[in-house]
Coordinates of C-alpha atoms in Angstrom, one line a residue:
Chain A
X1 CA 31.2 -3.4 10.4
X2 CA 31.3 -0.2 13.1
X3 CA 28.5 -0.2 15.6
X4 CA 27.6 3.3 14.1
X5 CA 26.8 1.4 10.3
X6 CA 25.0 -1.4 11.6
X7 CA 22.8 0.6 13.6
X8 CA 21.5 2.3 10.3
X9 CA 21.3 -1.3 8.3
X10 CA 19.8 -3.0 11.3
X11 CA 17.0 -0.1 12.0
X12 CA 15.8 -0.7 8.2
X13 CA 16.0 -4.3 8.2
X14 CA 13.9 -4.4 11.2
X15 CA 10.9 -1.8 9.8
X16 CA 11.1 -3.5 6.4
X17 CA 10.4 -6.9 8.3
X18 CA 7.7 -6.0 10.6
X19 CA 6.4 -9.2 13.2
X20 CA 8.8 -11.5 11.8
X21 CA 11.1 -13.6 14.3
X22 CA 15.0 -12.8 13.3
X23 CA 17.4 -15.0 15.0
X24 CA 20.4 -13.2 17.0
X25 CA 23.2 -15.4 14.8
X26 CA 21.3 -14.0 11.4
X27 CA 22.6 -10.5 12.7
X28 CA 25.9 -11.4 13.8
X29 CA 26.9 -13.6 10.6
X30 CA 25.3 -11.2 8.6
X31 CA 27.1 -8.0 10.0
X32 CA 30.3 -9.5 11.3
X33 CA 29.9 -8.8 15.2
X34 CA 29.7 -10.8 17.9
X35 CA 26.3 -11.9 19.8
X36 CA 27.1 -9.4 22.6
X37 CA 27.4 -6.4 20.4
X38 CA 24.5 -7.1 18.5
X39 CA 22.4 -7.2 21.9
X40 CA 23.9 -4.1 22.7
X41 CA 22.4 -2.9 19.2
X42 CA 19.1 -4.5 19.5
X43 CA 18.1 -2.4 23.0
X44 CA 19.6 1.0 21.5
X45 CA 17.3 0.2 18.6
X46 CA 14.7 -0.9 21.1
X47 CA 14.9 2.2 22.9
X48 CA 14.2 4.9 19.8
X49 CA 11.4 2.9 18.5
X50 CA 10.1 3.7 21.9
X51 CA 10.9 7.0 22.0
X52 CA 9.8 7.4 18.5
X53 CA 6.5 6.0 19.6
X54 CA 7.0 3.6 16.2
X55 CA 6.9 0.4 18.5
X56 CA 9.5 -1.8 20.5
X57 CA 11.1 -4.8 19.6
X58 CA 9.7 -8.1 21.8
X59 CA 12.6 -10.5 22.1
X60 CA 12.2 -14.4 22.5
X61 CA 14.8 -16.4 24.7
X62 CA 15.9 -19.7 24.0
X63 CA 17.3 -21.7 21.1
X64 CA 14.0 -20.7 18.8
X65 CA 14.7 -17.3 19.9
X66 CA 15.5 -13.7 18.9
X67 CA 13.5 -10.2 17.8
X68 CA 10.8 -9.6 16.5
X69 CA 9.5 -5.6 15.6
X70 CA 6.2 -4.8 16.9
X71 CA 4.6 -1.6 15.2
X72 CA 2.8 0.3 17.7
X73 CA 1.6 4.0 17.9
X74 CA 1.8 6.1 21.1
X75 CA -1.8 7.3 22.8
X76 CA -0.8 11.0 22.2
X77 CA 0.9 10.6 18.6
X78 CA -2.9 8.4 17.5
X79 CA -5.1 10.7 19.3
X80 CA -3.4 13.7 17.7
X81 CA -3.4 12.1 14.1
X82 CA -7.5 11.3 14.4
X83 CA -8.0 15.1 15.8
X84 CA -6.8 16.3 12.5
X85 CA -8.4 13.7 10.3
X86 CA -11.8 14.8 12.1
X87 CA -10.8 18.2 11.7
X88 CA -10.3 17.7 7.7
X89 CA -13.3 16.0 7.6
X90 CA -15.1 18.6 8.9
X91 CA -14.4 20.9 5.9
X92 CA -18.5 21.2 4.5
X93 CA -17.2 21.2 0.8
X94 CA -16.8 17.4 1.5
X95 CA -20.5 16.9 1.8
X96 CA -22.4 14.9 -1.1
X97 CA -25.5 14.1 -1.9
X98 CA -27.2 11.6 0.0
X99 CA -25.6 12.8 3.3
X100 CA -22.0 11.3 2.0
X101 CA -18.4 12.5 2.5
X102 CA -15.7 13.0 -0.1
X103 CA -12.7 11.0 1.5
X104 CA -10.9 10.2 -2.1
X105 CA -7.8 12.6 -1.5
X106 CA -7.5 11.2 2.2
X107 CA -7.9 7.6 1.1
X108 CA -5.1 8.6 -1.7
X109 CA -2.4 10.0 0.2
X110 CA 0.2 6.9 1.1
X111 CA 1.6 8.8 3.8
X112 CA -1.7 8.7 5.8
X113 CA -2.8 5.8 5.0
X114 CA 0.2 3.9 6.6
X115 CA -0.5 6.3 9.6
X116 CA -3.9 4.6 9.7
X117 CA -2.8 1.2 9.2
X118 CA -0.4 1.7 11.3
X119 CA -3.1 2.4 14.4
X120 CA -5.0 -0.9 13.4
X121 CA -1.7 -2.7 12.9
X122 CA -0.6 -2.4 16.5
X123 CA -4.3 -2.9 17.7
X124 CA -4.4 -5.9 16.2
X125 CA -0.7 -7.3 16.8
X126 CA -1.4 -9.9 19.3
X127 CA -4.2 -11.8 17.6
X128 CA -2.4 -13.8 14.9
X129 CA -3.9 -12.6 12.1
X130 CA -2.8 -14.7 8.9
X131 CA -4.6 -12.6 6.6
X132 CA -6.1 -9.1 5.8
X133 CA -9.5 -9.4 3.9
X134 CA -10.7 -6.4 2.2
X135 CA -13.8 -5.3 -0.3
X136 CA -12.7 -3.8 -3.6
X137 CA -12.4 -0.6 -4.6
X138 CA -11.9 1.6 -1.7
X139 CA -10.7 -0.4 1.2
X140 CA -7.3 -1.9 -0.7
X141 CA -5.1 0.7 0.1
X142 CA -5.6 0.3 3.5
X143 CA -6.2 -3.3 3.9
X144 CA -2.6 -3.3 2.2
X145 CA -1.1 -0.9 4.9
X146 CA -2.1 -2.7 7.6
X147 CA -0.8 -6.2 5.9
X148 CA 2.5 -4.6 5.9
X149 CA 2.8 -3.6 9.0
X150 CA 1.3 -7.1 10.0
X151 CA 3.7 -8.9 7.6
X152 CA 0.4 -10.7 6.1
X153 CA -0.9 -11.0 2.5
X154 CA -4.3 -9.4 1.5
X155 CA -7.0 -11.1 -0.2
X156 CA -9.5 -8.7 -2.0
X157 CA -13.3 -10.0 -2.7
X158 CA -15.1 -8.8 -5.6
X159 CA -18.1 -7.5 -6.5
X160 CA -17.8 -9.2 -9.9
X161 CA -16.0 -12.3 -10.5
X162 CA -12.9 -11.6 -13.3
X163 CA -11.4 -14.2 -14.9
X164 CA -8.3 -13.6 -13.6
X165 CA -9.4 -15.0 -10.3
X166 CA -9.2 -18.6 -11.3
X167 CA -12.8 -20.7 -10.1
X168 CA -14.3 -18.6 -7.0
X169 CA -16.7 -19.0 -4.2
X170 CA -19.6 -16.4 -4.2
X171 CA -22.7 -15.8 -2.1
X172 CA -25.3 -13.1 -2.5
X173 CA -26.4 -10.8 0.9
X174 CA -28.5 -7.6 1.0
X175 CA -27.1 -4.5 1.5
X176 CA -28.1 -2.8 4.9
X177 CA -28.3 0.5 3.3
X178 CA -30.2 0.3 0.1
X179 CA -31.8 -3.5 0.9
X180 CA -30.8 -4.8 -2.6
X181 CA -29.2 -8.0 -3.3
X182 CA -25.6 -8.5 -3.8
X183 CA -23.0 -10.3 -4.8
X184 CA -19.8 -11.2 -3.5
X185 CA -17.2 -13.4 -5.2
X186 CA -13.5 -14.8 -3.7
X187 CA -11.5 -16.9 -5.2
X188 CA -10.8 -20.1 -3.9
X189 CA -7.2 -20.2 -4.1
X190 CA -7.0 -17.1 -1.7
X191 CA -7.3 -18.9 2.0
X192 CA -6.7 -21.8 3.2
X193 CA -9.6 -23.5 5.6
X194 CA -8.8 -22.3 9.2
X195 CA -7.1 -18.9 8.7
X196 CA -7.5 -16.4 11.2
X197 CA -8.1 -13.0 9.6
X198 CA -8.8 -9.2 10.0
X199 CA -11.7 -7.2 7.9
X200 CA -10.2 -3.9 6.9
X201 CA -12.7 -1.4 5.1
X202 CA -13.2 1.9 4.9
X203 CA -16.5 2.9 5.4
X204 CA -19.2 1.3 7.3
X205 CA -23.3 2.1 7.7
X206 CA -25.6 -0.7 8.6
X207 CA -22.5 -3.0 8.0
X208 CA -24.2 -5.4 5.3
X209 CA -21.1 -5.2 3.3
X210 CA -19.2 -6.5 6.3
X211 CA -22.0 -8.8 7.4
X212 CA -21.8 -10.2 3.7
X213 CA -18.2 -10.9 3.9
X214 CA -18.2 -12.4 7.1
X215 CA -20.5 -15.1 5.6
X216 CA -18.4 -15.3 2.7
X217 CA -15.9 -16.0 5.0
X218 CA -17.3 -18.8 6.9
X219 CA -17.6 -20.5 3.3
X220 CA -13.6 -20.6 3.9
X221 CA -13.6 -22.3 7.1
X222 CA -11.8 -18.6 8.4
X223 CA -12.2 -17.3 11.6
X224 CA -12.4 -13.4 11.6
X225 CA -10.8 -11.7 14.5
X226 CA -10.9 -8.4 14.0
X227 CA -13.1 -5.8 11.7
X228 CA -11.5 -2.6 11.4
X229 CA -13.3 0.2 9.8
X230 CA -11.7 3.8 9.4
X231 CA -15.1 5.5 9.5
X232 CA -18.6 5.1 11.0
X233 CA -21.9 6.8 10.2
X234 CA -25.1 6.2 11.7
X235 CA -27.6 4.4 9.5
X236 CA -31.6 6.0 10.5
X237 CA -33.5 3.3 8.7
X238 CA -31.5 0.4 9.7
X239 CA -30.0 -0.9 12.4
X240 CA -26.6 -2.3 12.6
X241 CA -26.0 -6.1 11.9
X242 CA -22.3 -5.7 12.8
X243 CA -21.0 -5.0 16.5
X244 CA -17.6 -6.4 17.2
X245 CA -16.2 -3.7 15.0
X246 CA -13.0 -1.1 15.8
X247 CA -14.0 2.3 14.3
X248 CA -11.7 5.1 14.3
X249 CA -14.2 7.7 13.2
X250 CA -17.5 8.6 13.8
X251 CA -19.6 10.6 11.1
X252 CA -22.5 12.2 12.8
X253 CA -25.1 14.5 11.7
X254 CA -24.0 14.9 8.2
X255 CA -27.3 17.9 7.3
X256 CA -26.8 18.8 3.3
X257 CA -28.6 21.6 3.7
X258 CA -27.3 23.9 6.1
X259 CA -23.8 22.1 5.2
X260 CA -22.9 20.9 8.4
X261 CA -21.0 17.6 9.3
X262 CA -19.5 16.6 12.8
X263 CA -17.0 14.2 12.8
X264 CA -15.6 12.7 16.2
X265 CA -12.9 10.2 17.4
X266 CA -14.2 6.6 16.9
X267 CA -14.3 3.5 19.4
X268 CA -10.7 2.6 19.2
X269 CA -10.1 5.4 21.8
X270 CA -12.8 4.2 23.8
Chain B
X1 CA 21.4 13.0 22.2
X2 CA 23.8 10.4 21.3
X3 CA 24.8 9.7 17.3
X4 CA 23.9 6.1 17.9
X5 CA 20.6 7.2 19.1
X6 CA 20.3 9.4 16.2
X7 CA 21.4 7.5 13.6
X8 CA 18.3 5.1 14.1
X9 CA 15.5 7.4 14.3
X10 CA 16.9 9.3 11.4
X11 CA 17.3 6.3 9.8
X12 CA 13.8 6.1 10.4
X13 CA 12.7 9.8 9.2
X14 CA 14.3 9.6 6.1
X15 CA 12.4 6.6 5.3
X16 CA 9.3 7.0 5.8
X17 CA 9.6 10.4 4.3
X18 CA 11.4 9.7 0.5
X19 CA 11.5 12.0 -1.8
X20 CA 11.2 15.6 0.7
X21 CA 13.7 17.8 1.1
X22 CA 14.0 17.8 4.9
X23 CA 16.9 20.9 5.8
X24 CA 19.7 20.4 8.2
X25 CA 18.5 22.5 11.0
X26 CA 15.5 20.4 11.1
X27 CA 17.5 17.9 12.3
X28 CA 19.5 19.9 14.6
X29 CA 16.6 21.1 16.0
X30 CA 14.9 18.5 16.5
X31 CA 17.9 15.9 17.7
X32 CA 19.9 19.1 19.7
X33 CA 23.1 18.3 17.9
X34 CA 25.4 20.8 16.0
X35 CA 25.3 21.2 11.9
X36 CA 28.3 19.1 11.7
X37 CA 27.5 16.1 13.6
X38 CA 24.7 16.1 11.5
X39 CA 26.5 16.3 8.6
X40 CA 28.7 13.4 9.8
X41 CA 25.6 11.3 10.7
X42 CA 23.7 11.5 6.9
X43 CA 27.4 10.5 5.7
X44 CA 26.9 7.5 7.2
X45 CA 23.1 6.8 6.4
X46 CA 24.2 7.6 2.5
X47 CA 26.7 5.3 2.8
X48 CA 24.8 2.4 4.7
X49 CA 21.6 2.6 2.6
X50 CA 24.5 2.9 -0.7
X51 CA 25.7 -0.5 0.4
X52 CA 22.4 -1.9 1.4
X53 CA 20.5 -0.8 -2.4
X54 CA 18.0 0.9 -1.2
X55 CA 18.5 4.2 -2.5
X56 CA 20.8 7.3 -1.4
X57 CA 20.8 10.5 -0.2
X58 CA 20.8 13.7 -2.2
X59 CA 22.4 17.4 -1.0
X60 CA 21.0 20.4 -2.1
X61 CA 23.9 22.8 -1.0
X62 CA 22.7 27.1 -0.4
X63 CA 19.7 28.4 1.9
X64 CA 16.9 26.1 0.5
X65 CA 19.0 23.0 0.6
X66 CA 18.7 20.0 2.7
X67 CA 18.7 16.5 1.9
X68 CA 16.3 14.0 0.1
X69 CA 16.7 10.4 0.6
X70 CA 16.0 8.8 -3.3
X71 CA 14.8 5.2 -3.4
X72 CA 16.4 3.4 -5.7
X73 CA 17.4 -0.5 -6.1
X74 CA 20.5 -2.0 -7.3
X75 CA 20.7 -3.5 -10.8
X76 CA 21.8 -7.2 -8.9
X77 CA 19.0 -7.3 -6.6
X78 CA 16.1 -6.3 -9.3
X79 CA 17.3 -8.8 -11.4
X80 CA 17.8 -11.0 -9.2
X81 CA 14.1 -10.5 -7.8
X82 CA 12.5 -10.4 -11.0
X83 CA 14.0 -13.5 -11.8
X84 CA 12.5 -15.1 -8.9
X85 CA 8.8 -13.8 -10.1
X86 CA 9.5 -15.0 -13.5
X87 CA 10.3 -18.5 -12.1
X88 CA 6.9 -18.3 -9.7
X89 CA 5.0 -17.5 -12.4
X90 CA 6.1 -20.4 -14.9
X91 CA 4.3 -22.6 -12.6
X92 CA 1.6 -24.1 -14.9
X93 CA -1.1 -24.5 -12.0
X94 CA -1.2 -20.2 -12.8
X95 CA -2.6 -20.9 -16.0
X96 CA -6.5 -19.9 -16.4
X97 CA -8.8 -20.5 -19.3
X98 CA -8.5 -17.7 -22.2
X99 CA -4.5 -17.8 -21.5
X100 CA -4.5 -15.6 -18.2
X101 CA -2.4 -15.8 -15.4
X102 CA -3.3 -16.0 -11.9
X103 CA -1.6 -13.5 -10.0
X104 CA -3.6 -12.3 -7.1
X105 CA -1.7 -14.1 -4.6
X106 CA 1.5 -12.3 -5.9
X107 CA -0.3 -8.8 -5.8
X108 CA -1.6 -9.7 -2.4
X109 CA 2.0 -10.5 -0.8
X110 CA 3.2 -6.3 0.6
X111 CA 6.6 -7.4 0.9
X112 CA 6.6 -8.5 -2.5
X113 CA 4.2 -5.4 -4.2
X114 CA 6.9 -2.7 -1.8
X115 CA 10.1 -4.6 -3.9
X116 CA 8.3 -4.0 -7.2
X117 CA 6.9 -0.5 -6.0
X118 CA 10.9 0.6 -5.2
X119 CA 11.8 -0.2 -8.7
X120 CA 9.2 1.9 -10.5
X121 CA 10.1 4.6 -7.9
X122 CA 13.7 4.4 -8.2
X123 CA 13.2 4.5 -12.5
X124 CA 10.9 7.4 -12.5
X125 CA 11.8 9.6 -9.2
X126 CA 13.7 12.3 -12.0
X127 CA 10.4 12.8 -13.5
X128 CA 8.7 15.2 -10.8
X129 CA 5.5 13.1 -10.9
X130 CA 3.2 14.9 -8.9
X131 CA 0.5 11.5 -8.6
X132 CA 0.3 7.9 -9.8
X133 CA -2.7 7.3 -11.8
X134 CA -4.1 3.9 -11.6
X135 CA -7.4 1.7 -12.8
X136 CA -9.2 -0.3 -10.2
X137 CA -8.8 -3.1 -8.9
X138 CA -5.8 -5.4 -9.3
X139 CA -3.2 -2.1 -10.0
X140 CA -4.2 -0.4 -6.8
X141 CA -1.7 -2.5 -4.6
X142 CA 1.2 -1.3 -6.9
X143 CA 0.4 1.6 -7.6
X144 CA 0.5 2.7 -3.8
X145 CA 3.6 1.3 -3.3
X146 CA 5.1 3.4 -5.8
X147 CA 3.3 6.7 -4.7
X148 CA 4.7 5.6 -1.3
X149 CA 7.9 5.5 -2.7
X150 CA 7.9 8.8 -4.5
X151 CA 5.6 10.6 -1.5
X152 CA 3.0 11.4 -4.1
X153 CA -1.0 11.2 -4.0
X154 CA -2.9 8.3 -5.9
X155 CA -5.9 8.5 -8.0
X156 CA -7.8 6.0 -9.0
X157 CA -9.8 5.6 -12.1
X158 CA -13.1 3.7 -11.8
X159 CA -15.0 1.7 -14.7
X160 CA -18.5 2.7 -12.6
X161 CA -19.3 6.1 -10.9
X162 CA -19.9 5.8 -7.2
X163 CA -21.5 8.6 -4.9
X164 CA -18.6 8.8 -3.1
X165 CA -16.4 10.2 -5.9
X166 CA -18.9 13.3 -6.2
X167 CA -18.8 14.9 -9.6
X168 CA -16.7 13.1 -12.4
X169 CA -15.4 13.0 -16.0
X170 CA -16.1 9.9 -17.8
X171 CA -14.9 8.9 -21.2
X172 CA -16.0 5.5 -23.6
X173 CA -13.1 3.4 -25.0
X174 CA -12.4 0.3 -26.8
X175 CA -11.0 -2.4 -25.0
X176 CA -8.0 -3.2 -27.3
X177 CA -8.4 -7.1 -26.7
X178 CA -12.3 -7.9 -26.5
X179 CA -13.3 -4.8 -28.6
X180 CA -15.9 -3.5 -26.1
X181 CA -17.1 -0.3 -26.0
X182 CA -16.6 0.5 -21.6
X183 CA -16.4 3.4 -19.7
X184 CA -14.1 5.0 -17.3
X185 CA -14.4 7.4 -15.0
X186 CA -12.4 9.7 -12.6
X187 CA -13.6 12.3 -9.6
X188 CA -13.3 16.0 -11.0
X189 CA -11.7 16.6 -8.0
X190 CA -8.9 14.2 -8.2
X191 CA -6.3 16.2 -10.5
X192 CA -5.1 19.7 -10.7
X193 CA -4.8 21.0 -14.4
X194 CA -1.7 20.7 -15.5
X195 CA -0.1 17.9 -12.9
X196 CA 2.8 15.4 -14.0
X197 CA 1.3 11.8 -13.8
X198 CA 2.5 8.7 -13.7
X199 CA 0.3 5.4 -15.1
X200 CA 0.7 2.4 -12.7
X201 CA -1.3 -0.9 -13.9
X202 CA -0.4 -4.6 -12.9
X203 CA -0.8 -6.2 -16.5
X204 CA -1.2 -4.6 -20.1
X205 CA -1.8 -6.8 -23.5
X206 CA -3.1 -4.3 -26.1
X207 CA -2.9 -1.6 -24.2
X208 CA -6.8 -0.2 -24.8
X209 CA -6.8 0.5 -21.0
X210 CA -4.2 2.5 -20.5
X211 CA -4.5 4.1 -23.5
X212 CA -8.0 4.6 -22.3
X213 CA -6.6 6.8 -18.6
X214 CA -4.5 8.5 -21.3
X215 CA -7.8 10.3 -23.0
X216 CA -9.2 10.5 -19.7
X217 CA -6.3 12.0 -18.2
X218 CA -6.1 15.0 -21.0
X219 CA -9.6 16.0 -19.9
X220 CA -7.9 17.0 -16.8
X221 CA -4.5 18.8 -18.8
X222 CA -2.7 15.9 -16.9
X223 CA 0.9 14.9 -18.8
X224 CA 1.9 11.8 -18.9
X225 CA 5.3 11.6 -17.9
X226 CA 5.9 7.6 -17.6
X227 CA 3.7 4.4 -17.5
X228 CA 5.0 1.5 -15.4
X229 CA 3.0 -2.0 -16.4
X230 CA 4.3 -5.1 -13.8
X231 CA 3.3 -7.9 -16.5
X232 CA 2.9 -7.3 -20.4
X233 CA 1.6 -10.3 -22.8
X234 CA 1.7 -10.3 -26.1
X235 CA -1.8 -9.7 -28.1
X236 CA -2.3 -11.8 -31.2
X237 CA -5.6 -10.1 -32.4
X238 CA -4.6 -6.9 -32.1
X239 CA -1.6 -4.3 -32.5
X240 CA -0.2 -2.7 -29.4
X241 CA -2.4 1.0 -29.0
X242 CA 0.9 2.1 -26.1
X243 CA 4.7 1.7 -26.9
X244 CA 6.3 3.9 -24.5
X245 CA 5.5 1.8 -21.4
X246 CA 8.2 0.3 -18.8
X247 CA 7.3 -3.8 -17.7
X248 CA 9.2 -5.9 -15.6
X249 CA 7.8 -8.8 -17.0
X250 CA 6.8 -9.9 -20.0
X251 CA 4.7 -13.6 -20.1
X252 CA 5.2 -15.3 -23.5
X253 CA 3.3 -18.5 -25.0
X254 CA 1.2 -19.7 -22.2
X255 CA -0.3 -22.7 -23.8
X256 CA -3.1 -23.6 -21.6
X257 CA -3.6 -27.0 -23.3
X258 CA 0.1 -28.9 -22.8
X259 CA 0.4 -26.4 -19.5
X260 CA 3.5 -24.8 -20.5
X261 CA 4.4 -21.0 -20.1
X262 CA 7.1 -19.0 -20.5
X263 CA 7.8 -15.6 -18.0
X264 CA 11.2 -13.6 -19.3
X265 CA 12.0 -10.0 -17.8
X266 CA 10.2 -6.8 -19.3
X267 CA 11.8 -3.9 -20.9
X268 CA 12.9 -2.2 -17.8
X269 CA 16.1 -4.5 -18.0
X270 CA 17.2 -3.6 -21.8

């Protein structure tokens, strides 16, 4: 196979297979070429992931080595992605009642979602995270972008236990916001004890929800991580009973009334 | 820049953009290379992702034109991957009371859920689907990886109304196998009249839920252009409501008392 072929076969193998370890020989028995050419391959590859701002490609020497593809995102290309999602969320026709913001048709574009999970991905890269746990409804989309960019699986609690699920673990917790009692249900077939994992959701207040599945959690023996959260908003009655959270927006001032909304960069620039 | 420098981050652009018609000066603009090296450089990425199944590139020819890379999956590797789930999904530790399946750790695998998303895309990209309609929970997963596929928004029907949605249209069904009377809902702001939609759903027996988003989705003028189920099982109580569906699966005689189970391929194979 010409160098100018495998280049295209390799670069898609490579995004399709995000933090997985692929031994140098897989390439060259796979693509006919010898070890030397492959390399050669492997740092023009390197290179335009870089350039692309996409991510690089970490290799491992030794016999248990090779290349693995770590997503990243640029400073400038992230910072200039959340200007325009504040921007968009800025529009005052998002405003609902009860000081909340219409993000349905952000949350349902694919395109920007994988942007997002994209940021979180190469955030959370170096932490070996085994799974992504996420809350239905509105979190799955991106819990699942950022599992496949981390090449993990996502497990999804419910608020209601389906049969479908198989026997489950739940607990109940109170809600930060509205101080009622909830439930939360995971099946038990999802993690196995001593998993390390990431909480993906998409909107956090007092962080009960999160607090709630972090206890869950513990009921699995599984240490979490990392908590990533797209957006923020400041809770007045309650404080917050999460803190080791990544945000990557902050919703301030939401006022119904006069139909005003600020929304600003969250702490994963900080 | 040099071809093989631009042959990866094309690569690259055309995937994560399927489905847009990107035009050649784009490229040259952006890359600094003449029309025709361009030209010679999408040869090759048409003929690479050709022999690799992943899809192909389309020319549109005249001022407008450009090209569009279609995702699409080779009749040997679908099989061969659905024959794979089938086998996974005879295992008789699946089988739940009331002759379910468990699935979830399936659905929750993004390697896996992007395979089966490409082959919904690559059957329905002819159809001009302007979103992918799906119920939550378990066919949100899937139904992103289509929309990701085919660069279209999702939408997501909900059996409860949230404050976050903001105004919706709800209808009342009956659940084709427990004969309920539920209720479904769907933000007003979710569909323009008139839009080409395509029903996503991980697992159909009767049919009363999809037929269900089908009533819903004419409140909104939406037309129904194709409806993609991963698993369909047969119903004995009750008659199919939905016959112009496409499965990949189809899960026969799960005896839950001697633990056996069949899984055979669905109709998207006949």
């Amino acid at each position: 196979m010409k160098r100018s072929d495998r280049l295209v076969t390799m670069t898609n193998y490579l995004v399709e297979h995000p933090m997985e370890l692929i031994s140098l020989p897989f390439f060259s028995d796979t693509y006919g070429a010898a070890k030397s050419s492959i390399s050669e391959d492997l740092s023009i590859i390197n290179h335009m992931f870089k350039e692309d701002g996409i991510g690089y490609l970490e290799s491992i020497s030794g016999a248990a080595g090779g290349v693995k593809y770590v997503p990243n995102v640029s400073i400038n290309k992230s910072e200039s992605m959340i200007d325009k999602l504040c921007k968009e969320l800025e529009d005052p026709n998002r405003i609902l009642p009860g000081g909340y913001l219409f993000m349905s048709d952000i949350l349902g574009t694919p395109i920007t979602i994988r942007e997002i999970g994209r940021l979180f991905a190469s955030r959370f890269a170096g932490l070996n995270i085994d799974s992504i746990v996420t809350v239905a409804t509105k979190g799955i989309p991106l819990a699942y972008a950022v599992a496949s960019y981390l090449n993990v699986p996502v497990v999804i609690v419910r608020r209601d236990p389906k049969v479908t699920e198989g026997s489950t673990v739940s607990i109940n917790y109170v809600s930060g916001s509205s101080k009622k009692i909830q439930t939360m249900v995971l099946s038990k077939r999802s993690l196995k004890p001593g998993e390390n994992v990431c909480i993906i959701d998409d909107f956090m207040k007092a962080g009960g929800t999160i607090n709630g599945m972090r206890n869950l959690l513990q009921e699995f023996d599984a240490n979490v991580k990392a908590i990533g959260v797209l957006a923020e908003a400041e809770d007045e009655e309650e404080d917050r009973v999460v803190d080791d959270y990544t945000s990557l927006l902050q919703i301030k001032n939401v006022d119904s009334n006069s139909k005003q909304i600020e929304v600003i960069k969250g702490n994963y620039f900080e």
